[in-house]
XYZ file of C-alpha atoms in Angstrom:
680
model
C -20.283 -40.288 26.019
C -20.447 -44.025 26.634
C -24.019 -43.687 27.952
C -25.052 -42.000 24.759
C -23.504 -44.764 22.663
C -25.549 -47.348 24.575
C -28.633 -45.201 24.232
C -28.293 -44.785 20.473
C -27.601 -48.489 20.074
C -30.801 -49.284 21.931
C -32.719 -47.064 19.588
C -31.888 -48.878 16.373
C -35.385 -50.265 16.187
C -37.126 -47.137 17.466
C -36.708 -44.840 14.506
C -40.329 -43.704 14.706
C -39.544 -41.901 17.951
C -38.176 -38.334 17.401
C -34.479 -38.496 18.176
C -34.555 -35.242 20.123
C -37.166 -36.596 22.512
C -35.297 -39.833 23.091
C -31.855 -38.351 23.563
C -33.244 -35.748 25.940
C -34.640 -38.431 28.207
C -31.269 -38.273 29.908
C -31.705 -35.035 31.892
C -28.177 -35.026 33.286
C -26.665 -35.281 29.773
C -28.922 -32.473 28.563
C -27.836 -30.107 31.326
C -24.178 -30.832 30.578
C -24.619 -30.058 26.890
C -26.335 -26.760 27.627
C -23.269 -25.742 29.581
C -20.695 -27.210 27.192
C -22.039 -26.146 23.773
C -19.263 -24.064 22.176
C -20.398 -20.460 21.671
C -19.161 -20.401 18.070
C -21.817 -22.928 17.104
C -24.485 -20.321 17.804
C -22.720 -17.563 15.878
C -20.149 -19.125 13.522
C -17.039 -16.911 13.380
C -16.061 -18.017 9.883
C -13.444 -15.986 8.042
C -14.987 -13.366 5.762
C -13.401 -11.583 2.837
C -13.011 -7.806 3.024
C -14.187 -5.760 0.048
C -12.481 -2.469 -0.781
C -14.307 0.015 -3.005
C -13.540 3.315 -4.699
C -15.198 6.477 -3.395
C -18.488 5.748 -5.173
C -19.029 2.726 -2.915
C -19.690 0.479 -5.927
C -16.485 0.191 -7.937
C -14.461 -2.689 -6.487
C -10.757 -2.006 -6.025
C -9.901 -5.406 -4.591
C -10.725 -7.905 -1.880
C -8.555 -9.355 0.866
C -9.122 -12.879 2.125
C -7.668 -16.098 3.431
C -10.915 -17.835 2.508
C -13.182 -16.516 -0.239
C -16.375 -16.295 1.802
C -19.034 -13.629 2.263
C -22.018 -14.382 4.471
C -25.525 -13.743 3.176
C -28.938 -14.072 4.779
C -31.345 -16.836 3.868
C -33.471 -14.194 2.154
C -30.534 -13.529 -0.194
C -30.385 -17.170 -1.289
C -32.747 -18.430 -3.990
C -35.378 -20.830 -2.582
C -34.341 -23.453 -5.153
C -30.821 -23.344 -3.728
C -32.156 -23.960 -0.235
C -34.300 -26.831 -1.495
C -31.430 -28.306 -3.509
C -28.995 -28.442 -0.600
C -31.594 -30.144 1.602
C -32.304 -32.688 -1.135
C -28.603 -33.306 -1.681
C -27.442 -33.534 1.924
C -30.332 -34.152 4.316
C -33.780 -34.935 2.924
C -35.316 -35.186 6.413
C -33.739 -31.921 7.611
C -37.069 -30.300 8.490
C -38.310 -33.417 10.297
C -35.501 -34.562 12.578
C -34.122 -32.955 15.710
C -30.537 -32.752 14.545
C -29.851 -36.424 13.992
C -31.274 -38.836 11.415
C -31.680 -41.789 13.758
C -31.766 -44.587 11.203
C -28.690 -43.313 9.464
C -26.793 -42.701 12.692
C -27.535 -46.146 14.085
C -26.433 -47.707 10.819
C -23.253 -45.587 10.732
C -22.407 -46.283 14.385
C -22.745 -50.010 13.881
C -20.457 -49.798 10.858
C -17.975 -47.640 12.766
C -17.922 -50.049 15.669
C -17.045 -52.910 13.337
C -14.351 -50.964 11.429
C -12.908 -48.992 14.341
C -13.052 -45.642 12.567
C -15.692 -43.023 11.733
C -17.281 -42.851 8.313
C -18.867 -39.853 6.715
C -22.363 -41.289 6.274
C -25.516 -40.236 8.125
C -24.317 -36.704 8.838
C -27.242 -34.317 8.840
C -26.919 -30.698 7.793
C -26.854 -29.775 11.488
C -24.063 -32.260 12.209
C -22.110 -31.020 9.197
C -22.542 -27.470 10.452
C -21.097 -28.489 13.809
C -18.089 -30.114 12.137
C -17.436 -27.185 9.796
C -17.691 -24.563 12.537
C -15.350 -26.429 14.875
C -12.842 -26.917 12.050
C -12.565 -23.095 11.870
C -11.230 -23.017 15.451
C -7.541 -24.054 15.633
C -8.078 -25.365 19.157
C -10.978 -27.582 18.028
C -9.738 -28.553 14.563
C -7.995 -31.780 15.509
C -10.989 -33.153 17.392
C -13.421 -32.004 14.688
C -11.520 -33.898 11.993
C -10.488 -36.959 14.003
C -11.342 -40.244 12.293
C -12.986 -41.805 15.370
C -16.468 -42.821 16.597
C -15.985 -40.311 19.404
C -16.000 -37.444 16.915
C -19.311 -38.639 15.458
C -20.883 -38.899 18.887
C -19.769 -35.423 19.836
C -21.314 -34.103 16.621
C -24.567 -35.826 17.585
C -24.555 -34.286 21.053
C -23.868 -30.799 19.773
C -26.299 -31.118 16.855
C -29.188 -32.105 19.102
C -28.537 -29.206 21.435
C -28.060 -26.800 18.551
C -31.496 -27.692 17.200
C -32.962 -26.467 20.496
C -31.042 -23.192 20.380
C -31.530 -22.200 16.734
C -34.361 -22.416 14.237
C -34.110 -24.617 11.177
C -33.797 -21.494 9.061
C -30.851 -20.234 11.127
C -29.121 -23.603 10.882
C -29.633 -23.781 7.114
C -28.366 -20.216 6.650
C -25.247 -20.867 8.736
C -24.586 -24.102 6.887
C -24.872 -22.525 3.441
C -22.479 -19.787 4.522
C -19.767 -22.059 5.885
C -19.691 -25.200 3.740
C -16.871 -25.572 1.197
C -17.775 -25.820 -2.507
C -14.318 -26.338 -3.989
C -12.018 -24.147 -6.084
C -11.430 -21.901 -3.069
C -15.137 -21.018 -2.669
C -16.396 -21.083 0.926
C -20.119 -20.600 1.310
C -22.841 -20.297 -1.285
C -22.164 -16.645 -2.128
C -18.615 -17.421 -3.249
C -19.739 -20.598 -5.038
C -22.477 -18.812 -7.028
C -20.126 -15.985 -7.936
C -17.172 -18.182 -8.880
C -19.041 -20.892 -10.771
C -21.821 -18.935 -12.479
C -20.920 -15.255 -11.969
C -24.187 -14.456 -10.167
C -25.384 -13.746 -6.647
C -26.997 -16.671 -4.790
C -30.362 -14.908 -5.072
C -30.219 -15.260 -8.874
C -29.424 -18.958 -9.084
C -31.881 -20.954 -11.165
C -32.845 -24.566 -10.512
C -30.184 -26.128 -12.776
C -27.421 -23.985 -11.258
C -28.589 -24.601 -7.691
C -28.720 -28.365 -8.188
C -25.209 -28.411 -9.582
C -23.801 -26.336 -6.712
C -25.588 -28.465 -4.108
C -24.184 -31.625 -5.651
C -20.605 -30.434 -5.203
C -20.578 -30.556 -1.394
C -19.746 -34.265 -1.013
C -16.560 -33.986 -3.114
C -16.002 -30.248 -3.515
C -12.617 -30.282 -5.197
C -13.116 -33.345 -7.377
C -16.641 -32.426 -8.524
C -16.203 -28.691 -8.988
C -16.939 -27.948 -12.673
C -14.384 -25.146 -12.867
C -11.318 -26.763 -11.310
C -12.384 -30.404 -11.114
C -14.343 -32.942 -13.143
C -17.147 -31.231 -15.083
C -18.747 -34.561 -16.004
C -18.801 -35.683 -12.381
C -20.361 -32.360 -11.392
C -23.153 -32.836 -13.913
C -23.767 -36.405 -12.751
C -24.164 -35.085 -9.212
C -26.509 -32.397 -10.531
C -28.722 -35.153 -11.922
C -28.716 -36.908 -8.551
C -29.867 -33.707 -6.811
C -32.598 -33.025 -9.352
C -33.858 -36.591 -8.910
C -33.858 -36.169 -5.125
C -35.799 -32.920 -5.415
C -38.357 -34.576 -7.682
C -38.725 -37.486 -5.246
C -39.161 -35.053 -2.349
C -41.867 -33.204 -4.268
C -40.113 -29.828 -4.229
C -40.078 -29.693 -8.050
C -42.305 -31.068 -10.786
C -41.307 -33.450 -13.519
C -41.447 -30.591 -16.039
C -39.117 -28.459 -13.889
C -36.794 -31.433 -13.456
C -36.579 -32.069 -17.174
C -36.038 -28.417 -18.107
C -33.254 -28.080 -15.551
C -31.607 -31.322 -16.663
C -31.618 -30.101 -20.272
C -30.350 -26.592 -19.507
C -26.903 -25.864 -20.968
C -24.789 -24.337 -18.235
C -21.974 -21.855 -18.738
C -19.299 -21.736 -16.058
C -17.757 -18.402 -15.155
C -14.677 -19.497 -13.247
C -14.174 -15.893 -12.125
C -12.212 -15.525 -8.903
C -12.148 -12.554 -6.599
C -9.023 -10.405 -6.715
C -6.933 -10.954 -3.628
C -4.679 -8.129 -2.479
C -3.143 -5.179 -4.248
C -1.334 -6.992 -7.049
C -4.768 -8.178 -8.200
C -6.366 -4.740 -7.815
C -8.776 -3.473 -10.437
C -7.834 -0.488 -12.566
C -4.470 -1.965 -13.456
C -4.271 0.275 -16.527
C -4.486 3.258 -14.179
C -2.193 1.826 -11.476
C -4.775 1.446 -8.716
C -2.404 -0.972 -6.999
C -0.319 1.913 -5.641
C -3.352 3.400 -3.913
C -4.340 -0.067 -2.674
C -0.860 -0.521 -1.218
C -1.154 2.822 0.586
C -4.546 1.767 1.967
C -3.138 -1.535 3.219
C -0.243 0.158 4.992
C -2.684 2.667 6.531
C -4.784 -0.245 7.784
C -1.733 -1.940 9.295
C -1.153 1.192 11.383
C -4.652 1.358 12.918
C -4.728 0.006 16.473
C -8.509 -0.532 16.415
C -8.002 -3.527 14.124
C -5.622 -5.377 16.448
C -2.825 -4.985 18.944
C -0.125 -6.003 16.460
C 0.487 -5.608 12.763
C -0.067 -9.343 12.314
C -3.426 -9.096 14.067
C -4.468 -6.185 11.855
C -3.525 -8.031 8.700
C -5.507 -11.012 9.952
C -8.504 -8.739 10.553
C -8.247 -7.374 7.023
C -8.201 -10.849 5.491
C -10.764 -12.486 7.773
C -12.918 -9.694 9.194
C -15.442 -9.275 6.379
C -15.270 -5.481 6.260
C -16.794 -3.311 3.554
C -14.414 -0.413 2.996
C -15.165 2.663 0.919
C -11.923 4.431 0.109
C -11.241 7.958 -1.087
C -9.903 6.865 -4.487
C -11.609 8.750 -7.314
C -11.285 6.536 -10.415
C -11.742 9.487 -12.792
C -9.029 11.575 -11.139
C -6.751 8.542 -10.895
C -7.243 7.887 -14.602
C -6.196 11.435 -15.510
C -3.224 11.341 -13.125
C -1.988 8.066 -14.624
C -2.456 9.365 -18.163
C -0.591 12.593 -17.425
C 2.275 10.788 -15.704
C 2.657 8.474 -18.701
C 2.613 11.349 -21.152
C 5.810 12.561 -19.540
C 7.425 9.121 -19.150
C 6.192 5.888 -20.707
C 5.649 2.670 -18.770
C 9.021 1.355 -19.888
C 11.009 4.488 -19.003
C 13.509 4.210 -16.152
C 12.416 7.622 -14.875
C 9.113 8.203 -13.115
C 6.609 10.962 -12.450
C 4.594 10.004 -9.362
C 1.546 12.245 -8.822
C -0.642 12.585 -5.714
C -3.952 14.411 -5.263
C -5.271 15.444 -1.827
C -8.370 17.316 -0.692
C -7.646 20.284 1.623
C -9.494 20.253 4.920
C -10.187 16.495 4.873
C -6.870 14.866 3.973
C -8.700 12.531 1.605
C -6.362 11.056 -1.014
C -8.076 10.998 -4.410
C -5.245 9.614 -6.533
C -1.778 8.070 -6.341
C -0.490 7.470 -9.862
C 2.846 6.753 -11.502
C 4.116 5.379 -14.811
C 4.566 1.870 -13.482
C 2.575 -1.369 -13.388
C 1.875 -2.390 -9.800
C 3.199 -5.932 -9.596
C 6.153 -8.162 -8.846
C 8.861 -9.432 -11.138
C 8.199 -12.948 -9.825
C 4.594 -12.776 -10.988
C 5.427 -11.412 -14.418
C 8.417 -13.657 -14.894
C 10.400 -11.052 -16.801
C 12.810 -9.411 -14.435
C 11.564 -5.981 -13.458
C 9.268 -5.846 -16.496
C 5.964 -7.573 -17.119
C 6.818 -9.139 -20.459
C 5.567 -6.210 -22.543
C 8.350 -3.753 -21.769
C 6.317 -2.165 -18.959
C 8.227 -1.823 -15.726
C 6.615 -3.401 -12.657
C 7.155 -2.601 -8.993
C 5.415 -2.784 -5.641
C 7.549 0.001 -4.189
C 5.400 2.885 -2.869
C 6.826 5.442 -5.291
C 4.043 7.985 -4.723
C 3.335 7.730 -1.010
C 6.661 6.560 0.406
C 7.253 3.877 3.017
C 8.959 0.484 3.102
C 12.357 2.101 2.610
C 11.194 4.637 0.007
C 11.958 8.048 1.523
C 11.039 10.114 -1.499
C 12.925 12.643 -3.597
C 14.242 16.194 -3.133
C 11.700 18.670 -4.488
C 13.792 21.803 -4.844
C 12.282 25.248 -4.446
C 8.880 23.972 -3.327
C 10.425 24.139 0.184
C 10.595 27.916 -0.104
C 6.985 27.806 1.044
C 8.113 26.734 4.520
C 10.610 29.589 4.713
C 7.960 32.107 3.636
C 5.492 30.776 6.220
C 8.108 30.956 8.999
C 8.951 34.531 8.017
C 5.284 35.575 7.907
C 4.748 33.955 11.309
C 7.761 35.884 12.635
C 5.993 39.114 11.708
C 7.571 39.856 8.333
C 4.988 41.014 5.764
C 4.811 39.942 2.133
C 6.390 43.252 1.187
C 9.631 42.372 3.003
C 12.242 43.420 0.482
C 15.839 42.529 -0.222
C 18.244 43.267 -3.045
C 18.928 39.666 -4.015
C 22.426 39.175 -5.503
C 23.468 36.532 -8.015
C 25.445 34.796 -5.235
C 24.961 35.174 -1.515
C 27.724 34.575 1.018
C 26.003 33.409 4.188
C 26.941 33.086 7.840
C 26.943 29.288 7.730
C 30.171 27.282 7.482
C 30.592 25.032 4.430
C 33.448 22.723 3.509
C 31.836 21.369 0.352
C 32.588 22.223 -3.264
C 31.711 25.744 -4.362
C 32.021 27.296 -0.906
C 33.175 30.880 -0.504
C 36.101 30.964 1.913
C 34.501 28.264 4.024
C 31.017 29.798 3.884
C 27.854 28.512 2.244
C 27.194 30.712 -0.811
C 24.301 29.666 -3.069
C 23.490 31.438 -6.301
C 20.479 32.149 -8.478
C 19.687 29.759 -11.287
C 18.947 32.578 -13.754
C 20.629 35.779 -12.478
C 19.374 38.018 -15.283
C 15.776 37.188 -14.356
C 16.104 36.615 -10.619
C 18.622 39.142 -9.273
C 17.548 42.503 -7.912
C 15.119 44.108 -5.531
C 12.571 41.487 -4.489
C 9.641 40.996 -2.119
C 8.088 37.702 -1.073
C 5.611 38.004 -3.939
C 8.002 38.236 -6.843
C 10.804 36.274 -5.162
C 8.403 33.350 -4.796
C 7.079 33.833 -8.310
C 10.533 33.905 -9.879
C 11.955 31.383 -7.371
C 14.888 33.568 -6.288
C 17.302 31.400 -4.310
C 19.356 34.137 -2.705
C 16.264 35.995 -1.479
C 14.950 32.906 0.325
C 18.305 31.855 1.725
C 18.637 35.388 3.113
C 15.104 35.095 4.531
C 16.070 31.808 6.156
C 19.029 33.576 7.764
C 16.615 36.108 9.268
C 14.219 33.604 10.843
C 16.724 30.810 11.442
C 16.800 27.313 9.891
C 15.295 25.778 13.041
C 12.076 27.754 12.564
C 11.864 26.730 8.891
C 12.491 23.047 9.685
C 9.871 23.184 12.431
C 7.407 24.710 9.975
C 7.973 21.868 7.524
C 7.322 19.346 10.285
C 4.067 21.056 11.204
C 2.897 20.697 7.617
C 3.651 16.982 7.490
C 7.200 16.657 6.130
C 8.426 13.472 7.807
C 12.229 13.609 7.357
C 12.092 9.851 6.814
C 15.594 9.689 5.350
C 18.062 8.975 8.190
C 20.486 11.630 6.922
C 17.714 14.225 6.730
C 16.491 13.298 10.201
C 20.018 13.766 11.570
C 20.307 17.246 10.062
C 16.801 18.181 11.203
C 17.749 17.328 14.788
C 20.393 20.108 14.753
C 19.364 22.436 11.932
C 20.988 25.718 12.944
C 23.500 25.654 10.084
C 21.229 24.023 7.506
C 21.284 26.894 5.062
C 20.337 24.787 2.032
C 17.105 23.589 3.593
C 14.992 26.237 1.891
C 16.249 25.020 -1.511
C 14.522 21.660 -1.046
C 17.355 19.201 -0.488
C 15.182 17.000 1.760
C 13.594 13.792 0.499
C 9.818 13.991 0.399
C 7.039 12.365 -1.566
C 4.315 13.799 -3.798
C 1.790 12.767 -1.137
C 3.605 14.646 1.633
C 4.098 17.668 -0.584
C 0.474 17.797 -1.735
C -0.660 17.494 1.894
C 1.653 20.309 2.991
C 0.337 22.688 0.331
C -3.226 21.533 1.044
C -2.660 22.868 4.558
C -2.052 26.330 3.133
C -5.138 25.990 0.929
C -7.236 25.034 3.986
C -6.384 28.220 5.915
C -3.724 26.453 7.964
C -5.531 23.217 8.852
C -3.251 20.209 8.396
C -4.977 16.872 7.865
C -2.998 13.656 7.829
C -3.437 11.937 4.443
C -6.379 9.553 4.585
C -7.270 6.787 2.090
C -10.572 5.690 3.698
C -14.006 7.347 3.807
C -16.158 4.629 5.394
C -15.799 1.226 7.025
C -19.006 -0.803 7.318
C -21.046 2.357 6.867
C -19.233 4.335 9.566
C -17.537 7.540 8.496
C -13.780 7.787 8.887
C -12.237 11.227 9.330
C -8.647 12.354 9.215
C -6.642 13.644 12.120
C -6.738 17.399 11.496
C -5.319 20.292 13.483
C -4.812 24.029 13.057
C -1.077 24.435 12.522
C -1.081 27.945 11.035
C -2.931 31.147 11.772
C -5.403 31.471 8.863
C -4.009 34.952 8.168
C -0.537 33.479 7.618
C -1.892 30.808 5.270
C -3.825 33.403 3.250
C -0.767 35.608 2.871
C 1.341 32.672 1.640
C -1.419 31.702 -0.781
C -1.420 35.213 -2.199
C 2.292 34.943 -3.012
C 1.797 31.409 -4.390
C -0.414 32.822 -7.154
C 2.641 34.498 -8.687
C 4.447 31.333 -9.962
C 1.367 30.111 -11.880
C 0.752 33.288 -13.855
C -2.061 34.776 -11.794
C -2.045 38.078 -9.947
C -1.926 38.625 -6.208
C -4.649 40.568 -4.423
C -2.338 43.583 -4.284
C -1.054 43.321 -7.839
C 2.512 42.444 -6.886
C 3.211 39.441 -9.141
C 5.571 40.180 -12.048
C 6.604 36.791 -13.440
C 6.372 33.101 -12.672
C 8.018 29.780 -13.440
C 4.756 27.983 -14.334
C 2.684 30.665 -16.023
C 0.921 28.209 -18.336
C -1.127 26.992 -15.376
C -3.356 30.075 -15.166
C -4.778 29.468 -18.627
C -5.840 25.931 -17.682
C -8.176 27.182 -14.968
C -10.215 29.682 -16.968
C -10.214 32.413 -14.377
C -10.617 30.162 -11.340
C -8.138 30.823 -8.546
C -5.073 28.578 -8.491
C -1.662 28.718 -6.840
C 1.484 26.620 -6.748
C 5.244 26.319 -6.936
C 7.868 24.684 -9.125
C 11.047 23.112 -7.850
C 14.316 22.155 -9.546
C 17.155 20.488 -7.688
C 20.873 20.791 -8.345
C 21.799 19.633 -11.853
C 18.061 19.157 -12.474
C 18.119 15.762 -10.825
C 14.415 16.190 -10.097
C 11.707 18.525 -11.374
C 8.642 19.214 -9.268
C 5.363 21.063 -9.412
C 2.770 21.365 -6.671
C -0.470 23.221 -7.284
C -3.569 23.963 -5.256
C -6.974 25.568 -5.283
C -9.306 26.081 -2.312
C -10.680 22.589 -2.981
C -7.778 20.422 -4.220
C -4.003 20.012 -4.111
C -1.755 17.968 -6.415
C 1.981 17.340 -6.574
C 4.350 15.465 -8.863
C 8.118 14.898 -8.733
C 9.989 13.686 -11.841
C 12.926 11.520 -10.789
C 14.980 8.409 -11.350
C 14.002 6.183 -8.409
C 16.909 3.775 -8.908
C 19.739 6.228 -9.656
C 19.105 9.663 -8.089
C 22.276 11.009 -9.714
C 20.741 10.472 -13.143
C 19.057 13.832 -13.541
C 15.761 14.239 -15.369
C 17.044 17.429 -17.030
C 15.682 20.948 -17.309
C 13.736 20.155 -20.459
C 11.122 18.118 -18.607
C 10.110 20.930 -16.221
C 7.351 22.381 -18.396
C 5.901 18.926 -19.076
C 5.826 18.129 -15.351
C 4.021 21.409 -14.646
C 1.460 20.678 -17.348
C 0.902 17.087 -16.217
C 0.294 18.015 -12.580
C -1.810 21.064 -13.462
C -4.059 19.010 -15.745
C -4.466 16.446 -12.991
C -5.363 19.213 -10.547
C -7.860 20.650 -13.010
C -9.515 17.250 -13.396
C -9.734 16.873 -9.614
C -11.362 20.297 -9.292
C -13.980 19.275 -11.845
C -16.424 21.479 -13.692
C -18.035 23.111 -10.666
C -17.005 26.646 -9.821
C -15.632 27.400 -6.376
C -15.041 30.437 -4.215
C -11.681 32.110 -4.705
C -8.881 32.471 -2.200
C -9.449 34.872 0.692
C -7.103 37.866 0.212
C -4.610 38.627 2.971
C -5.078 41.629 5.191
C -3.147 44.821 4.547
C -1.167 44.103 7.714
C -0.021 40.744 6.356
C 0.797 42.314 3.032
C 2.575 45.472 4.172
C 3.006 45.261 7.930
C 1.894 47.763 10.501
């Protein structure tokens, strides 16, 4: 390093000699630099923002970043922007070999007198070196040290870099890494934030203003700093471009007279800033982020994965369908307004792929701290970041009542019982299981039917499922055993995330109430479970992502049911919604209004009411879509939603399902075999 200082000092009067040629006269120094040049200077690893899109690949949901930066190629940057930055920062950029010798000699002499390093004489290449090394925590201190040694190291690296990269590569890397103030790193962020355009669309006046910011990016930024100072710097750059001959006097004068409008638009950052706030896209965004945090390919730890999301520069296409989400949000809010303490979270899932099209609820996704009005946002609309639709972060879900009868029916069908399995269902059934709770019958569990006049009597799986006959399904659970029913629920994705539910599921032999849906679940879990039945027994883990950087992402799917079992259960599930089974055995349902919404297209589903109507649920499915919603009070589960809301919940979820299906026709359900229907 000392030899180089002597060498540069000797060259003060030799500015006509190309600096690269002179500095390289020291062969030993050159060989050392080839070995020591940090790899990141060749390919700058600057933090990049990640963009997250809806399923059309164009509609932005949000971005994640620590630094608002998105690299672009030189071909994506307007030529006037390239010319402006050279005029502003390094007029001899295309002539020197990394160091402007006159300027460096002058700066070194000044530094030697003062004892510290100034900022003058730094070429674009030297600035690139400094900016890249500042990105590396291990190099940051040395790269920002106020010493002559730092300047000399920049010179060494800059000269070597000029021999490794072309001028165009250096200029591109510089424009992508330099800071332009107001949180904008790189020219793409600067053009977008200041003028609301891509760097390819910058005109001369805009380019000159942006280039002028670099020397004092925070002070001279026209959005967050001194607008007058920014425009003075713009004039300096235009003058420099005119002097360099890159623009004419007429171009100079037109640009100087142009009235600029500043956008000041910042990128959203994270889920609270997500687009589609009116339709609660933040809840889907939150589910995506938690999915990402669980993917080992993005890092060995959760912290590493979050860092990758905020710095990795990914382009993510999710499965969110904005149109379906809009309908789901609208339907949820028709049942309960945004200020209501009760909620109706709704989830939509595609059978066979696990793709999640919508996660909506009558809440604003946000924090009380941000809104400054307790748990409301200042307009009477309740705000939360709790995952009310998908569960997680301590949200276990809500009991969904008789929708769990599906798992009992599937276990019975798998055990060889046909759909025609009959039983004379009484108003109250005394079971074999012990029970010390209220309402027991001599120490035995004895559930009853909700509407004996309509539910009691001789029933098969078809009409017992259609009329939601409790005593029939509790009896059926006795026949196959609670363990088989619990295992079936697990296979279809029920997580038993509540500690008390998990404890019971570990020893379920006396869990007679399981079939009546006392377990906490979420609309997303429930929709995925019923989607498994719709997909002929293929369970796919819910998936919020379709592509990452152009590479397809597929769900983890597995065959968990014999297709014949799934088809038989589907046939019975047509009874609740007012359609007819393949064998004409439906004679009443709890959600018969659904059939009319589908205009003859096949649909199936199940309602669910919990004790004292604390929750009301509907889950519906077609061969192509599944949707579920659970009305509840998320803060006080004992505050029941009441029987009166059941029909509105059914309608809301069914309309959401119909919107997800769309206008295209689809093939109907495959009928079950005669053996599945009647045995033999």
